[in-house]
Coordinates of C-alpha atoms in Angstrom, one line a residue:
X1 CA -22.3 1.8 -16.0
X2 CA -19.2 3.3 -16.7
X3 CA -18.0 1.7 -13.0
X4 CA -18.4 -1.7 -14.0
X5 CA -16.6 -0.8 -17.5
X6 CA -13.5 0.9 -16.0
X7 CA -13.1 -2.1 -13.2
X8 CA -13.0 -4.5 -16.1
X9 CA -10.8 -2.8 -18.1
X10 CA -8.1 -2.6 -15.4
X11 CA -8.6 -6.3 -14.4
X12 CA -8.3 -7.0 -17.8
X13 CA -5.1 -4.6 -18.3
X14 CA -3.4 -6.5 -15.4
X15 CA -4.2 -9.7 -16.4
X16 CA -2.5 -9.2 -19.5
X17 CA 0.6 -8.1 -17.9
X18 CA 0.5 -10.6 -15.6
X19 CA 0.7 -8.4 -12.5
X20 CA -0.9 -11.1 -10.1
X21 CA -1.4 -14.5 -9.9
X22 CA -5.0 -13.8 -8.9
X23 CA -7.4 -10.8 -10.1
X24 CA -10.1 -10.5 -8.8
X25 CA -13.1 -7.8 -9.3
X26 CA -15.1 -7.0 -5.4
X27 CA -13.7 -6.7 -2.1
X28 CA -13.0 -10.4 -0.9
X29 CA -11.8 -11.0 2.6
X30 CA -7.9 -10.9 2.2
X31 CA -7.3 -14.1 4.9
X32 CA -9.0 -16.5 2.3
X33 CA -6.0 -16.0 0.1
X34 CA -4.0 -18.9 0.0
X35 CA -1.7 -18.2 -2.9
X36 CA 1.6 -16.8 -2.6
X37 CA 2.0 -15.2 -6.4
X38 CA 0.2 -12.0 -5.0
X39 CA -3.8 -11.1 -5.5
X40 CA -4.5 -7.9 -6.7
X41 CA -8.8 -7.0 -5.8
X42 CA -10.3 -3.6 -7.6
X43 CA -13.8 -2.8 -6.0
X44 CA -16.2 0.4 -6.8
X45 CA -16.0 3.4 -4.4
X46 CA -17.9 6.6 -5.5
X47 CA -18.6 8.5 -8.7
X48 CA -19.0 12.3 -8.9
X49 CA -19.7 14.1 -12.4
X50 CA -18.2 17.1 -13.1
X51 CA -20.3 20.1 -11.8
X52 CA -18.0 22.4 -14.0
X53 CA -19.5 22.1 -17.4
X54 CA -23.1 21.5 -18.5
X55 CA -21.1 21.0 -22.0
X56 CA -19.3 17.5 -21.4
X57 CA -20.2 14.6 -19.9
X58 CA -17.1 14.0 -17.6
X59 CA -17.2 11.7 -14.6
X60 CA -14.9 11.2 -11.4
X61 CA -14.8 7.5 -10.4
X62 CA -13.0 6.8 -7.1
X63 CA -12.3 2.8 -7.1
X64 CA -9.8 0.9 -4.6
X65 CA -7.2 -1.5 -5.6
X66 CA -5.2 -4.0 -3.0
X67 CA -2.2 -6.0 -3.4
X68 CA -1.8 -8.8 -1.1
X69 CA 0.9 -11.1 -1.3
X70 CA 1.9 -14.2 1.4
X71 CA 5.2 -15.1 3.1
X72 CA 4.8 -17.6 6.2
X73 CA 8.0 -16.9 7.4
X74 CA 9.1 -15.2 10.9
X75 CA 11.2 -12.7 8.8
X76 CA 9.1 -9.5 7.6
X77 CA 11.4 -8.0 5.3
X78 CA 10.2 -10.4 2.9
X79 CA 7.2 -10.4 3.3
X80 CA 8.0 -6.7 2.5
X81 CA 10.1 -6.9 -0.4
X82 CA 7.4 -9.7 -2.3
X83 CA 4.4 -6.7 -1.7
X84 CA 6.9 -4.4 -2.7
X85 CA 8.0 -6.6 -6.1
X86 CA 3.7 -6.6 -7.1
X87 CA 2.9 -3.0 -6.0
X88 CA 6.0 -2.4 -8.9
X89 CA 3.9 -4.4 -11.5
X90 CA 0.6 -2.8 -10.0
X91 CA 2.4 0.4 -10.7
X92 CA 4.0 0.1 -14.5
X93 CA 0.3 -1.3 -15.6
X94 CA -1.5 1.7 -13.9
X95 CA 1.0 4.2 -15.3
X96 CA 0.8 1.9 -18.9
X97 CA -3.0 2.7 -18.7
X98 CA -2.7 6.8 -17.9
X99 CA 0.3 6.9 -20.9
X100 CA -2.2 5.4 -23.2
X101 CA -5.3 6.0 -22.3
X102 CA -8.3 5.7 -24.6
X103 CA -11.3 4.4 -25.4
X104 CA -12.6 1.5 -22.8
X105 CA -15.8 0.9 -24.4
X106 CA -17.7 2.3 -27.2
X107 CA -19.0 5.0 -25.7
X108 CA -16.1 5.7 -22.7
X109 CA -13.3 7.4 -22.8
X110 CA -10.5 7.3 -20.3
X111 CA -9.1 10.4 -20.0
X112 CA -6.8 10.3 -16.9
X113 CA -6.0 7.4 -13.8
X114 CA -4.0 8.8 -11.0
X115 CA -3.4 7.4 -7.6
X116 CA -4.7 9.4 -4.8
X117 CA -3.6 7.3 -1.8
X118 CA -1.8 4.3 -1.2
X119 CA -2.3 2.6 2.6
X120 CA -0.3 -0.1 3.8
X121 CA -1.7 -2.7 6.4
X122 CA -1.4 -2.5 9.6
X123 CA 0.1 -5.8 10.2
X124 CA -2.9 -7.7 11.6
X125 CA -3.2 -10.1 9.2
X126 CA 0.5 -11.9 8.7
X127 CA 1.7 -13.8 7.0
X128 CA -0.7 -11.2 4.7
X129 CA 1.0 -8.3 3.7
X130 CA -0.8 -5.6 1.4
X131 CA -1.9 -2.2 0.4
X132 CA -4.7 -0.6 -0.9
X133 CA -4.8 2.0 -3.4
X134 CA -7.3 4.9 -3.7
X135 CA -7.5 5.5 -7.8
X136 CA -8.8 8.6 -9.5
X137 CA -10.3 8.1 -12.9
X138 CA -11.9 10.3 -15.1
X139 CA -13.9 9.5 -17.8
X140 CA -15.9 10.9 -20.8
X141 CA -18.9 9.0 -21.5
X142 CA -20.8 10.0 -24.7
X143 CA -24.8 9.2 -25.1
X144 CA -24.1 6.8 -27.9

């Protein structure tokens, strides 16, 4: 499933620019997290192929991304400034990815990773603070 492939890949990508102390693939209950490095979680949203062309095998895969970092102290800005210092990583890897993309797996292509959204927390869950990304990709996958 070309889902699975693309949320591997991107964990994967992160991980090897060490955007996070913790990534994880699924949508884990952000209170659990204990560390303060910053978690990064990628879960599946929805995929819609392209009804444009009978002649290629292109695929829309919406997917969510959130950032959560943790600051127990009574001052929010930095709280603030530690989510904003991991979206920044998030952000460089993604943009890496869409510079270069390519082939994920033998038979899928990535041919474009855009952010569509980005929606910051509503402040519920300090000392938590995070965001959560709405991510476009598309992707070619051949019958091979």
């Amino acid at each position: 499933m070309a889902w699975f492939e693309i949320l591997k890949y991107l964990q994967a990508e992160l991980k090897k620019q060490n955007a996070a102390q913790e990534i994880k693939l699924g949508a884990y209950d952000p209170r659990a997290i204990k560390n303060t490095g910053g978690t990064v979680l990628i879960m599946r949203g929805n995929e819609q192929p392209d009804s444009d062309s009978d002649m290629v095998d292109y695929e829309n895969i919406t997917l969510y991304l959130e950032c959560w970092t943790r600051y127990d102290g009574t001052e929010l800005s930095v709280g603030y400034e530690k989510l904003a210092a991991l979206e920044k990583k998030v952000d460089d890897v993604l943009q890496k990815i869409r510079d270069t993309s390519g082939m994920v797996k033998n038979n899928i292509q990535l041919m474009d990773i855009r952010v569509s959204r980005k929606t910051g927390d509503p402040g519920g869950l300090r000392p938590l603070y995070g965001v959560q990304y709405e991510i476009t990709v598309t992707v070619y996958e051949s019958e091979d």
